[in-house]
mmCIF file of C-alpha atoms in Angstrom:
data_model
loop_
_atom_site.group_PDB
_atom_site.id
_atom_site.type_symbol
_atom_site.label_atom_id
_atom_site.label_comp_id
_atom_site.label_asym_id
_atom_site.label_seq_id
_atom_site.Cartn_x
_atom_site.Cartn_y
_atom_site.Cartn_z
ATOM 1 C CA MET A 1 -9.846 -23.776 -24.366
ATOM 2 C CA LEU A 2 -12.454 -23.825 -27.044
ATOM 3 C CA LEU A 3 -12.412 -22.508 -30.539
ATOM 4 C CA VAL A 4 -16.065 -21.824 -31.350
ATOM 5 C CA LYS A 5 -16.673 -21.609 -35.243
ATOM 6 C CA SER A 6 -19.820 -20.997 -37.223
ATOM 7 C CA LEU A 7 -20.798 -23.405 -39.812
ATOM 8 C CA THR A 8 -23.427 -23.020 -42.639
ATOM 9 C CA ASP A 9 -26.339 -25.242 -42.743
ATOM 10 C CA ALA A 10 -24.389 -27.324 -45.306
ATOM 11 C CA GLY A 11 -21.658 -27.802 -42.940
ATOM 12 C CA ASP A 12 -19.063 -25.892 -44.713
ATOM 13 C CA ASP A 13 -16.916 -23.214 -42.871
ATOM 14 C CA ASP A 14 -18.604 -19.777 -42.915
ATOM 15 C CA PRO A 15 -16.033 -17.174 -42.822
ATOM 16 C CA CYS A 16 -18.648 -14.504 -42.173
ATOM 17 C CA GLY A 17 -20.079 -16.159 -39.172
ATOM 18 C CA PRO A 18 -18.840 -15.580 -35.441
ATOM 19 C CA THR A 19 -15.709 -17.344 -34.636
ATOM 20 C CA TYR A 20 -14.218 -16.841 -31.268
ATOM 21 C CA LEU A 21 -11.975 -18.153 -28.532
ATOM 22 C CA ALA A 22 -13.190 -19.118 -24.975
ATOM 23 C CA ILE A 23 -10.445 -19.712 -22.423
ATOM 24 C CA ASN A 24 -10.336 -21.050 -18.840
ATOM 25 C CA ASP A 25 -6.961 -20.420 -17.650
ATOM 26 C CA THR A 26 -6.727 -21.732 -13.892
ATOM 27 C CA ILE A 27 -4.096 -23.158 -12.071
ATOM 28 C CA GLU A 28 -5.207 -25.852 -9.504
ATOM 29 C CA SER A 29 -2.684 -26.556 -6.770
ATOM 30 C CA PRO A 30 -2.652 -27.689 -3.006
ATOM 31 C CA ASP A 31 -0.782 -24.450 -2.158
ATOM 32 C CA PRO A 32 -2.109 -21.954 -4.795
ATOM 33 C CA LEU A 33 -0.572 -18.509 -5.211
ATOM 34 C CA GLY A 34 -1.989 -15.305 -6.619
ATOM 35 C CA THR A 35 -1.788 -15.048 -10.401
ATOM 36 C CA GLU A 36 -1.483 -12.630 -13.204
ATOM 37 C CA TRP A 37 -3.077 -13.131 -16.652
ATOM 38 C CA ASN A 38 -1.354 -11.163 -19.628
ATOM 39 C CA LEU A 39 -2.588 -10.575 -23.091
ATOM 40 C CA TRP A 40 -0.531 -8.694 -25.680
ATOM 41 C CA LEU A 41 -2.442 -6.931 -28.514
ATOM 42 C CA MET A 42 -1.678 -4.791 -31.574
ATOM 43 C CA ALA A 43 -4.302 -1.999 -30.925
ATOM 44 C CA ASP A 44 -4.839 1.626 -31.852
ATOM 45 C CA SER A 45 -7.309 2.042 -28.932
ATOM 46 C CA LEU A 46 -8.567 0.292 -25.796
ATOM 47 C CA GLU A 47 -11.720 0.812 -24.014
ATOM 48 C CA LEU A 48 -11.168 -0.685 -20.617
ATOM 49 C CA GLU A 49 -14.022 0.868 -18.445
ATOM 50 C CA THR A 50 -16.525 -1.811 -19.535
ATOM 51 C CA ASN A 51 -16.831 -5.815 -19.599
ATOM 52 C CA PRO A 52 -16.450 -6.521 -22.442
ATOM 53 C CA MET A 53 -13.307 -4.254 -22.989
ATOM 54 C CA ARG A 54 -12.891 -3.316 -26.593
ATOM 55 C CA CYS A 55 -9.546 -3.379 -28.703
ATOM 56 C CA ARG A 56 -9.647 -1.618 -31.949
ATOM 57 C CA ASN A 57 -6.724 -1.811 -34.446
ATOM 58 C CA HIS A 58 -5.917 -0.341 -37.940
ATOM 59 C CA PHE A 59 -6.737 -3.709 -39.686
ATOM 60 C CA GLY A 60 -10.499 -2.764 -39.563
ATOM 61 C CA VAL A 61 -10.921 -5.422 -36.645
ATOM 62 C CA THR A 62 -12.220 -4.981 -33.208
ATOM 63 C CA LEU A 63 -11.581 -7.540 -30.509
ATOM 64 C CA ASP A 64 -14.293 -7.730 -27.630
ATOM 65 C CA LEU A 65 -12.733 -9.307 -24.627
ATOM 66 C CA PHE A 66 -15.433 -10.587 -22.215
ATOM 67 C CA MET A 67 -14.333 -11.846 -18.767
ATOM 68 C CA ALA A 68 -16.723 -14.255 -17.117
ATOM 69 C CA GLN A 69 -14.230 -14.421 -14.205
ATOM 70 C CA PRO A 70 -13.249 -11.942 -12.782
ATOM 71 C CA LEU A 71 -16.611 -10.508 -13.833
ATOM 72 C CA GLN A 72 -15.411 -6.890 -13.055
ATOM 73 C CA PRO A 73 -11.816 -6.845 -14.340
ATOM 74 C CA ARG A 74 -9.399 -4.101 -13.216
ATOM 75 C CA TRP A 75 -7.022 -4.007 -16.192
ATOM 76 C CA THR A 76 -3.545 -2.569 -16.063
ATOM 77 C CA THR A 77 -1.748 -1.811 -19.207
ATOM 78 C CA ARG A 78 1.460 -1.006 -20.465
ATOM 79 C CA GLU A 79 2.991 -0.610 -24.075
ATOM 80 C CA PHE A 80 6.167 -1.939 -25.881
ATOM 81 C CA SER A 81 7.182 -0.398 -29.220
ATOM 82 C CA HIS A 82 9.953 -1.323 -31.724
ATOM 83 C CA THR A 83 11.239 -0.450 -35.052
ATOM 84 C CA PHE A 84 12.833 -3.713 -36.189
ATOM 85 C CA LEU A 85 11.663 -5.126 -39.516
ATOM 86 C CA TYR A 86 12.886 -8.662 -40.231
ATOM 87 C CA PRO A 87 14.866 -9.181 -43.263
ATOM 88 C CA GLY A 88 13.211 -10.736 -46.126
ATOM 89 C CA ASP A 89 9.591 -10.773 -47.521
ATOM 90 C CA MET A 90 8.127 -8.699 -44.581
ATOM 91 C CA ARG A 91 10.740 -5.892 -45.062
ATOM 92 C CA ARG A 92 10.272 -5.945 -48.797
ATOM 93 C CA ALA A 93 6.431 -5.798 -48.438
ATOM 94 C CA TRP A 94 6.749 -2.872 -46.043
ATOM 95 C CA ARG A 95 8.867 -1.004 -48.486
ATOM 96 C CA GLU A 96 6.795 -1.667 -51.502
ATOM 97 C CA ARG A 97 3.684 -0.206 -49.809
ATOM 98 C CA ASN A 98 5.346 2.447 -47.611
ATOM 99 C CA GLY A 99 8.579 3.654 -49.284
ATOM 100 C CA ASP A 100 11.025 5.020 -46.675
ATOM 101 C CA ALA A 101 8.392 5.681 -44.154
ATOM 102 C CA PRO A 102 9.677 4.442 -40.727
ATOM 103 C CA TYR A 103 8.237 1.289 -39.470
ATOM 104 C CA ILE A 104 6.931 1.237 -35.981
ATOM 105 C CA GLU A 105 4.751 -1.508 -34.205
ATOM 106 C CA THR A 106 3.307 -0.833 -30.761
ATOM 107 C CA LEU A 107 1.968 -3.707 -28.662
ATOM 108 C CA ARG A 108 -0.261 -3.207 -25.675
ATOM 109 C CA ASN A 109 -0.307 -5.478 -22.607
ATOM 110 C CA LEU A 110 -3.443 -5.971 -20.763
ATOM 111 C CA ARG A 111 -2.819 -7.539 -17.238
ATOM 112 C CA LEU A 112 -5.275 -8.904 -14.512
ATOM 113 C CA SER A 113 -4.531 -10.025 -11.128
ATOM 114 C CA GLN A 114 -6.585 -12.794 -9.175
ATOM 115 C CA PRO A 115 -5.944 -13.984 -5.481
ATOM 116 C CA ALA A 116 -4.978 -17.513 -4.784
ATOM 117 C CA GLY A 117 -7.409 -20.044 -6.042
ATOM 118 C CA ARG A 118 -9.354 -17.957 -8.478
ATOM 119 C CA GLY A 119 -8.709 -18.319 -12.298
ATOM 120 C CA TYR A 120 -9.733 -16.624 -15.493
ATOM 121 C CA VAL A 121 -12.358 -17.271 -18.022
ATOM 122 C CA ALA A 122 -12.512 -15.099 -21.067
ATOM 123 C CA VAL A 123 -14.157 -14.873 -24.388
ATOM 124 C CA LEU A 124 -12.061 -13.202 -27.133
ATOM 125 C CA TYR A 125 -14.588 -12.187 -29.734
ATOM 126 C CA PRO A 126 -12.974 -10.480 -32.954
ATOM 127 C CA ARG A 127 -15.323 -8.928 -35.480
ATOM 128 C CA LYS A 128 -14.986 -6.441 -38.374
ATOM 129 C CA THR A 129 -15.356 -2.903 -36.786
ATOM 130 C CA ASP A 130 -18.465 -2.016 -38.677
ATOM 131 C CA GLU A 131 -20.273 -5.421 -37.436
ATOM 132 C CA PRO A 132 -22.513 -5.151 -34.393
ATOM 133 C CA PRO A 133 -20.827 -6.353 -31.190
ATOM 134 C CA ALA A 134 -22.020 -9.616 -29.481
ATOM 135 C CA GLN A 135 -23.767 -9.403 -25.962
ATOM 136 C CA PHE A 136 -22.088 -11.446 -23.218
ATOM 137 C CA ARG A 137 -23.319 -12.817 -19.937
ATOM 138 C CA ALA A 138 -21.466 -14.746 -17.194
ATOM 139 C CA LEU A 139 -22.911 -18.214 -16.198
ATOM 140 C CA ALA A 140 -22.328 -20.704 -13.569
ATOM 141 C CA ASP A 141 -20.400 -18.477 -11.207
ATOM 142 C CA GLY A 142 -18.025 -17.515 -14.011
ATOM 143 C CA ARG A 143 -17.441 -21.039 -15.420
ATOM 144 C CA GLY A 144 -19.325 -20.310 -18.521
ATOM 145 C CA ALA A 145 -20.763 -17.536 -20.750
ATOM 146 C CA GLU A 146 -23.578 -16.647 -23.002
ATOM 147 C CA VAL A 147 -22.616 -15.134 -26.382
ATOM 148 C CA VAL A 148 -25.576 -13.625 -28.242
ATOM 149 C CA HIS A 149 -24.332 -12.818 -31.770
ATOM 150 C CA PRO A 150 -25.939 -11.872 -35.034
ATOM 151 C CA ARG A 151 -26.561 -15.486 -35.865
ATOM 152 C CA GLY A 152 -28.001 -16.581 -32.670
ATOM 153 C CA LYS A 153 -26.981 -17.567 -29.142
ATOM 154 C CA ASP A 154 -24.090 -19.747 -27.581
ATOM 155 C CA VAL A 155 -23.654 -21.018 -24.134
ATOM 156 C CA VAL A 156 -20.173 -21.968 -23.613
ATOM 157 C CA PHE A 157 -18.931 -23.864 -20.559
ATOM 158 C CA LEU A 158 -15.191 -24.186 -19.503
ATOM 159 C CA GLY A 159 -15.068 -25.819 -15.931
ATOM 160 C CA LEU A 160 -12.359 -27.816 -14.471
ATOM 161 C CA GLN A 161 -14.844 -29.826 -12.581
ATOM 162 C CA PRO A 162 -18.106 -31.197 -13.863
ATOM 163 C CA LEU A 163 -20.957 -28.964 -13.412
ATOM 164 C CA ASN A 164 -24.937 -28.874 -13.728
ATOM 165 C CA TRP A 165 -26.470 -25.966 -15.140
ATOM 166 C CA ALA A 166 -30.027 -25.279 -16.209
ATOM 167 C CA GLU A 167 -31.954 -22.151 -17.454
ATOM 168 C CA ASP A 168 -35.329 -21.901 -19.167
ATOM 169 C CA ASP A 169 -35.336 -24.845 -21.680
ATOM 170 C CA TRP A 170 -31.581 -25.144 -21.788
ATOM 171 C CA GLU A 171 -29.568 -27.806 -19.635
ATOM 172 C CA PHE A 172 -25.857 -28.753 -19.451
ATOM 173 C CA ARG A 173 -24.126 -31.419 -17.626
ATOM 174 C CA GLY A 174 -20.513 -31.813 -17.987
ATOM 175 C CA THR A 175 -17.190 -29.956 -17.891
ATOM 176 C CA ALA A 176 -16.575 -28.087 -21.188
ATOM 177 C CA GLY A 177 -19.007 -27.700 -24.181
ATOM 178 C CA VAL A 178 -21.008 -25.339 -26.266
ATOM 179 C CA ILE A 179 -24.672 -25.066 -26.962
ATOM 180 C CA ARG A 180 -25.549 -23.150 -30.103
ATOM 181 C CA GLN A 181 -28.924 -21.986 -31.255
ATOM 182 C CA GLU A 182 -29.154 -20.634 -34.788
ATOM 183 C CA LYS A 183 -32.502 -19.886 -36.376
ATOM 184 C CA THR A 184 -34.382 -23.211 -35.810
ATOM 185 C CA SER A 185 -31.460 -25.500 -35.018
ATOM 186 C CA LEU A 186 -29.939 -26.317 -31.793
ATOM 187 C CA SER A 187 -26.540 -28.186 -31.345
ATOM 188 C CA LEU A 188 -24.384 -29.441 -28.525
ATOM 189 C CA THR A 189 -20.528 -29.755 -28.937
#
């Protein structure tokens, strides 16, 4: 798992730059079984027909979820709702803002299945709903992804075994890492 975070030229954290999570969730076993990958989300709407799928919520955030493996995900979904509010600060804050309006929280579950020996490589890219989405492309047979965002381009690798990858002037040899190009700078993490 890699947390990819933007930094300003001065090296300070930039809360407005792209920050996202890249995950390789693969089980290696001499006798592998098929697997299921689950993700629970607080979402008002899900757009599952494309890769990346999009999850919009009422907080003004959209989560773009790109699957590099499997590249053509077939999502199944389910929902769970509850009305329980924990006592204390959360309950008090809800009542101050909403009076006696009923509290309800609905969680949506996304699920993928893979056959034995296959894993999941995902990029979870949150952004403000009014910001442009990133563009994604799977690399190295699903062991990595290209993420083109408003500040530049990242190439992210999450292999379990070392890999060699080259494209144009870019080259990577290793297991996990990020190549980031922003304006005139190029970095490897």
